[in-house]
Amino acid sequence: KNVENATIDSEERDDDEYVKFEMERASVVENKQRRRRSSILEDDFLQARNVSMMAESMDAYLRPEEQQQNSFVRHDSFFESKFLLQSGNPNTIAHISLKDRPIWKQLASGAYIRSALTFILVCYITNLYVAEFNVELGDLQFFTPTEQQGLASVLSIFMSIGVGFSLVAGWLLDEIGLDVTLGLTLFVGLAQTILLLWHGGSNKKLLLFSFLLYTAYRSILYPWFYSSVSHRLGFKYFGVLTGLSYAVSGVLQLSMASVVLLVQGDCHEQEAATTCDRGHWTQLHWIKLVIQLAMLPIPFLDYYFDKLREKRRQTSFLAAKQQNSSDYGAVE
């Protein structure tokens, strides 16, 4: 009987040891699988940073190698966001890239609101100038009707050759970046409005120079807007985001005719009239100037929040990586 009891105890100990062994083996296998998944993510992340052909437009592979190594390329966001989402930590998930967030998060983001607001306001100001130009010259009566027609034709020609400024915009975006390009563009628009206020369209040479500034102001806007949306929000919802901005801009521009009717006088309906209403064009230009001055902080805000998001995202990635490493240590 003693021998039988000893045999039973031995079998029970063997069973306990076997179960313990199987649990340890399963833990080791799971640990290896987690390490393999983490290694794949890290390898993908490092590979993405080193593949120059995948670099974004602001840090394209055509740029010097030294600058490219110090840049933060667009495709990093996908691998970092993937890693952060798998970490399961709400504090780190909250800082994933805007490019990998749902569309309603992108629409409500400050980056999109600032870009769209700048685009809508500048579009309105530049297109309103075209709508008001002939009526304003007629009301001010600084030039004869023949000269007014000639100036309108010159403005049309300047607008047609604006493609040259679009090429300049591409070079500026690649060399000095989004924020500095936007700042220069806003200052060009301010200069054009100040010229109109300074001489009120009475000096022909200055008016022609204002045409040049206007063309640059208008032509650089569109490349900047597309670059800003793609750089900060990616291409996942690029069509929806840009299309919505265009739609809002188009709806607002329906009010241009009413604005012109509100500020115009009646001198454009009379030739060489001495007693007529010259309209409120100076007041309109002052309103434009105030709006453009209010937009000046936007490039500074973009720069600040871009750096802040970048810092938080990298901090969250490092925190998630450290947490992942500590989890492996706990399993072992």
C-alpha positions as a printed NumPy array, in Angstrom:
array([[  0.   ,   0.   ,   0.   ],
       [  2.878,   2.397,   0.76 ],
       [  4.413,   1.659,  -2.602],
       [  1.065,   2.289,  -4.311],
       [  0.622,   5.64 ,  -2.54 ],
       [  4.151,   6.69 ,  -3.439],
       [  3.462,   5.821,  -7.076],
       [  0.27 ,   7.933,  -7.1  ],
       [  2.092,  10.899,  -5.528],
       [  4.842,  10.607,  -8.093],
       [  2.346,  10.574, -10.96 ],
       [  0.578,  13.63 ,  -9.561],
       [  3.892,  15.482,  -9.26 ],
       [  4.717,  14.507, -12.827],
       [  1.353,  15.835, -13.995],
       [  1.906,  19.146, -12.158],
       [  5.38 ,  19.491, -13.622],
       [  4.071,  18.674, -17.086],
       [  1.345,  21.326, -16.82 ],
       [  3.891,  23.813, -15.537],
       [  6.228,  22.948, -18.395],
       [  3.478,  23.362, -20.969],
       [  2.522,  26.763, -19.527],
       [  6.137,  27.931, -19.607],
       [  6.548,  26.651, -23.166],
       [  3.381,  28.458, -24.286],
       [  4.632,  31.628, -22.594],
       [  7.961,  31.364, -24.397],
       [  6.249,  30.815, -27.754],
       [  3.946,  33.808, -27.202],
       [  6.916,  35.912, -26.165],
       [  8.793,  34.978, -29.322],
       [  5.779,  35.821, -31.475],
       [  5.441,  39.226, -29.818],
       [  9.137,  39.853, -30.331],
       [  8.806,  38.875, -33.99 ],
       [  5.862,  41.247, -34.519],
       [  7.725,  44.076, -32.813],
       [ 10.823,  43.348, -34.88 ],
       [  8.789,  43.498, -38.087],
       [  7.326,  46.859, -37.077],
       [ 10.716,  48.275, -36.155],
       [ 12.3  ,  46.927, -39.354],
       [  9.499,  48.476, -41.427],
       [  9.928,  51.763, -39.591],
       [ 13.694,  51.868, -40.099],
       [ 13.34 ,  50.786, -43.705],
       [ 10.806,  53.532, -44.373],
       [ 13.138,  56.166, -42.975],
       [ 15.955,  55.012, -45.252],
       [ 14.048,  54.654, -48.526],
       [ 14.595,  58.04 , -50.116],
       [ 12.185,  57.399, -52.995],
       [  9.305,  57.346, -50.498],
       [ 10.17 ,  60.792, -49.135],
       [  7.56 ,  63.541, -49.223],
       [  7.767,  66.539, -51.501],
       [  9.283,  68.838, -48.884],
       [ 12.106,  66.351, -48.272],
       [ 12.331,  64.746, -51.685],
       [ 15.231,  62.564, -52.746],
       [ 16.375,  65.343, -55.078],
       [ 17.431,  67.359, -52.051],
       [ 20.975,  67.082, -50.593],
       [ 21.609,  63.914, -48.641],
       [ 22.567,  65.836, -45.513],
       [ 19.215,  67.609, -45.419],
       [ 17.321,  64.422, -46.153],
       [ 18.835,  62.566, -43.213],
       [ 17.651,  65.303, -40.858],
       [ 14.166,  65.412, -42.29 ],
       [ 11.05 ,  63.647, -41.084],
       [  9.499,  61.917, -44.052],
       [  5.791,  61.394, -44.468],
       [  5.626,  57.616, -44.482],
       [  7.105,  57.443, -40.953],
       [  3.688,  58.424, -39.607],
       [  2.035,  55.204, -40.776],
       [  4.506,  52.9  , -39.052],
       [  4.612,  54.991, -35.898],
       [  0.831,  55.208, -35.727],
       [  0.567,  51.457, -36.265],
       [  2.972,  50.853, -33.402],
       [  1.155,  53.301, -31.109],
       [ -2.249,  51.772, -31.843],
       [ -0.961,  48.294, -31.033],
       [  0.414,  49.536, -27.726],
       [ -3.161,  49.954, -26.433],
       [ -2.162,  52.959, -24.305],
       [ -4.779,  55.762, -24.623],
       [ -2.18 ,  58.423, -23.758],
       [  0.066,  57.426, -26.658],
       [ -2.782,  56.688, -29.094],
       [ -4.026,  60.279, -28.596],
       [ -0.851,  61.572, -30.281],
       [ -0.848,  59.575, -33.498],
       [ -0.27 ,  61.523, -36.697],
       [ -3.113,  63.58 , -38.173],
       [ -2.577,  61.651, -41.422],
       [ -3.776,  58.441, -39.771],
       [ -6.825,  59.844, -37.976],
       [-10.488,  59.639, -39.096],
       [-11.805,  62.291, -41.437],
       [-13.863,  64.083, -38.763],
       [-10.702,  64.434, -36.668],
       [ -8.898,  65.919, -39.657],
       [-11.763,  68.307, -40.4  ],
       [-11.761,  69.549, -36.801],
       [ -7.97 ,  69.838, -36.586],
       [ -6.33 ,  73.24 , -36.303],
       [ -4.008,  72.396, -39.198],
       [ -6.901,  71.969, -41.622],
       [ -8.934,  74.886, -40.283],
       [ -5.99 ,  77.285, -40.653],
       [ -5.144,  76.063, -44.166],
       [ -8.752,  76.162, -45.334],
       [ -9.401,  79.568, -43.757],
       [ -6.317,  81.039, -45.429],
       [ -7.305,  79.584, -48.792],
       [-10.915,  80.78 , -48.56 ],
       [-10.04 ,  84.325, -47.467],
       [ -7.25 ,  84.851, -49.999],
       [ -9.422,  83.415, -52.788],
       [-12.197,  85.817, -51.855],
       [ -9.9  ,  88.846, -51.737],
       [ -8.162,  88.08 , -55.044],
       [-11.348,  87.226, -56.948],
       [-13.166,  90.238, -55.513],
       [-10.427,  92.447, -56.953],
       [-11.192,  91.1  , -60.439],
       [-14.929,  91.625, -59.93 ],
       [-14.498,  95.207, -58.739],
       [-11.681,  96.378, -60.99 ],
       [-13.589,  97.911, -63.908],
       [-16.245,  99.522, -61.723],
       [-13.625, 100.947, -59.352],
       [-11.604, 102.523, -62.179],
       [-14.812, 103.992, -63.594],
       [-15.821, 105.472, -60.259],
       [-12.396, 106.956, -59.483],
       [-12.064, 108.451, -63.003],
       [ -8.279, 108.785, -62.842],
       [ -8.041, 107.377, -66.37 ],
       [ -9.993, 107.812, -69.565],
       [-12.367, 105.005, -70.665],
       [ -9.838, 103.928, -73.293],
       [ -7.073, 103.743, -70.679],
       [ -9.37 , 101.808, -68.366],
       [ -9.982,  99.197, -71.043],
       [ -6.254,  98.96 , -71.683],
       [ -5.522,  98.451, -67.986],
       [ -8.18 ,  95.74 , -67.774],
       [ -6.531,  93.963, -70.707],
       [ -3.123,  94.235, -69.056],
       [ -4.525,  92.736, -65.843],
       [ -5.907,  89.81 , -67.839],
       [ -2.501,  89.251, -69.427],
       [ -0.787,  89.306, -66.027],
       [ -3.256,  86.741, -64.725],
       [ -2.578,  84.52 , -67.746],
       [  1.17 ,  84.469, -67.19 ],
       [  0.687,  83.629, -63.519],
       [  1.85 ,  80.087, -64.297],
       [  5.385,  81.445, -63.971],
       [  4.725,  82.322, -60.343],
       [  3.358,  78.819, -59.815],
       [  6.771,  77.489, -60.804],
       [  8.364,  79.929, -58.379],
       [  5.949,  78.7  , -55.719],
       [  7.11 ,  75.123, -56.245],
       [ 10.733,  76.181, -55.853],
       [  9.953,  78.187, -52.708],
       [  8.024,  75.326, -51.131],
       [ 10.91 ,  72.958, -51.746],
       [ 13.613,  75.342, -50.574],
       [ 12.144,  77.281, -47.658],
       [  9.059,  75.267, -46.686],
       [  5.357,  75.863, -46.235],
       [  5.356,  78.375, -43.414],
       [  7.911,  80.81 , -44.827],
       [  6.277,  80.612, -48.266],
       [  2.893,  81.451, -46.772],
       [  4.396,  84.366, -44.843],
       [  5.973,  85.792, -48.008],
       [  2.693,  85.322, -49.896],
       [  0.712,  87.222, -47.275],
       [  3.23 ,  90.055, -47.317],
       [  2.927,  90.261, -51.12 ],
       [ -0.845,  90.595, -50.755],
       [ -0.398,  93.278, -48.112],
       [  1.95 ,  95.207, -50.398],
       [ -0.6  ,  95.15 , -53.216],
       [ -3.392,  96.422, -50.965],
       [ -1.155,  99.165, -49.522],
       [ -0.297, 100.36 , -53.051],
       [ -4.013, 100.641, -53.861],
       [ -4.604, 102.629, -50.655],
       [ -1.534, 104.79 , -51.136],
       [ -2.38 , 106.143, -54.585],
       [ -5.895, 104.808, -55.019],
       [ -5.136, 103.714, -58.559],
       [ -4.109, 107.201, -59.672],
       [ -0.511, 106.312, -60.597],
       [ -0.395, 104.123, -63.676],
       [  3.094, 102.712, -63.054],
       [  2.302, 101.785, -59.483],
       [ -0.992, 100.278, -60.614],
       [  0.857,  98.086, -63.115],
       [  3.277,  97.033, -60.378],
       [  0.289,  96.152, -58.187],
       [ -0.887,  93.861, -61.015],
       [  2.403,  91.983, -60.72 ],
       [  2.01 ,  91.64 , -56.952],
       [ -1.591,  90.542, -57.372],
       [ -0.616,  87.83 , -59.849],
       [  2.08 ,  86.499, -57.512],
       [ -0.318,  86.601, -54.558],
       [ -2.973,  84.646, -56.427],
       [ -0.698,  82.14 , -58.179],
       [  1.307,  81.032, -55.134],
       [ -1.832,  80.401, -53.076],
       [ -2.947,  77.24 , -54.883],
       [  0.358,  75.297, -54.778],
       [  0.735,  76.272, -51.129],
       [ -2.763,  75.066, -50.225],
       [ -2.359,  71.669, -51.9  ],
       [  1.064,  71.222, -50.303],
       [ -0.197,  72.25 , -46.885],
       [ -3.088,  69.765, -46.879],
       [ -1.008,  66.86 , -48.191],
       [  1.937,  67.608, -45.893],
       [ -0.07 ,  67.878, -42.68 ],
       [ -3.051,  65.608, -43.361],
       [ -1.789,  63.169, -45.98 ],
       [ -3.65 ,  61.808, -49.002],
       [ -6.195,  59.517, -47.336],
       [ -8.954,  62.152, -47.493],
       [ -7.107,  64.686, -49.652],
       [ -9.9  ,  64.969, -52.231],
       [-12.622,  65.514, -49.634],
       [-10.623,  68.083, -47.671],
       [ -9.599,  70.181, -50.666],
       [-12.99 ,  69.797, -52.347],
       [-14.792,  71.007, -49.238],
       [-12.568,  74.092, -49.078],
       [-13.275,  74.842, -52.744],
       [-17.013,  74.396, -52.18 ],
       [-17.1  ,  76.791, -49.217],
       [-14.989,  79.286, -51.155],
       [-17.339,  79.096, -54.152],
       [-20.452,  79.624, -52.051],
       [-18.948,  82.666, -50.335],
       [-17.935,  84.183, -53.653],
       [-21.587,  84.364, -54.649],
       [-21.727,  87.456, -52.43 ],
       [-19.14 ,  89.374, -54.483],
       [-21.707,  91.009, -56.746],
       [-23.575,  92.274, -53.695],
       [-20.362,  93.656, -52.187],
       [-19.546,  95.53 , -55.398],
       [-23.072,  96.959, -55.55 ],
       [-22.784,  98.019, -51.922],
       [-19.529,  99.989, -52.284],
       [-19.81 , 101.297, -55.852],
       [-20.769, 104.851, -56.738],
       [-22.349, 106.169, -59.922],
       [-19.36 , 107.857, -61.558],
       [-18.662, 104.742, -63.673],
       [-22.013, 105.339, -65.369],
       [-21.041, 108.879, -66.382],
       [-18.126, 110.222, -68.387],
       [-16.148, 113.194, -67.064],
       [-18.741, 113.948, -64.396],
       [-17.771, 116.519, -61.781],
       [-20.54 , 115.822, -59.281],
       [-21.04 , 112.112, -58.762],
       [-20.603, 109.458, -56.1  ],
       [-17.123, 107.873, -56.285],
       [-18.124, 104.986, -54.039],
       [-16.485, 103.548, -50.932],
       [-13.521, 101.782, -52.51 ],
       [-11.   , 103.094, -49.991],
       [-13.032, 101.675, -47.118],
       [-13.196,  98.313, -48.924],
       [ -9.41 ,  98.221, -49.311],
       [ -9.006,  99.033, -45.629],
       [-11.209,  96.054, -44.764],
       [ -9.044,  93.865, -46.978],
       [ -5.931,  95.177, -45.269],
       [ -7.299,  94.367, -41.817],
       [ -8.214,  90.822, -42.911],
       [ -4.749,  90.268, -44.356],
       [ -3.103,  91.593, -41.204],
       [ -5.235,  89.205, -39.152],
       [ -3.928,  86.293, -41.241],
       [ -0.262,  87.07 , -40.589],
       [ -0.037,  84.955, -37.391],
       [ -1.184,  81.825, -39.275],
       [  2.257,  80.721, -40.571],
       [  3.725,  81.211, -37.086],
       [  0.918,  79.142, -35.564],
       [  1.432,  76.429, -38.179],
       [  5.133,  76.255, -37.401],
       [  4.556,  76.138, -33.639],
       [  1.861,  73.454, -33.681],
       [  3.72 ,  71.343, -36.245],
       [  6.741,  71.24 , -33.958],
       [  4.542,  70.56 , -30.925],
       [  2.738,  67.644, -32.608],
       [  6.029,  66.259, -33.845],
       [  7.539,  66.349, -30.359],
       [  4.499,  64.723, -28.746],
       [  4.336,  62.039, -31.403],
       [  7.984,  61.09 , -31.058],
       [  7.714,  61.14 , -27.255],
       [  4.681,  58.851, -27.409],
       [  6.466,  56.495, -29.792],
       [  9.485,  56.223, -27.507],
       [  7.226,  55.721, -24.474],
       [  5.304,  52.949, -26.231],
       [  8.56 ,  51.312, -27.295],
       [  9.9  ,  51.391, -23.738],
       [  6.61 ,  49.999, -22.413],
       [  6.764,  47.238, -25.001],
       [ 10.309,  46.341, -23.931],
       [  9.346,  46.284, -20.245],
       [  6.421,  43.965, -21.076],
       [  8.793,  41.528, -22.71 ],
       [ 10.982,  41.606, -19.625],
       [  8.   ,  40.888, -17.408],
       [  7.036,  37.858, -19.507],
       [ 10.523,  36.455, -19.355]])
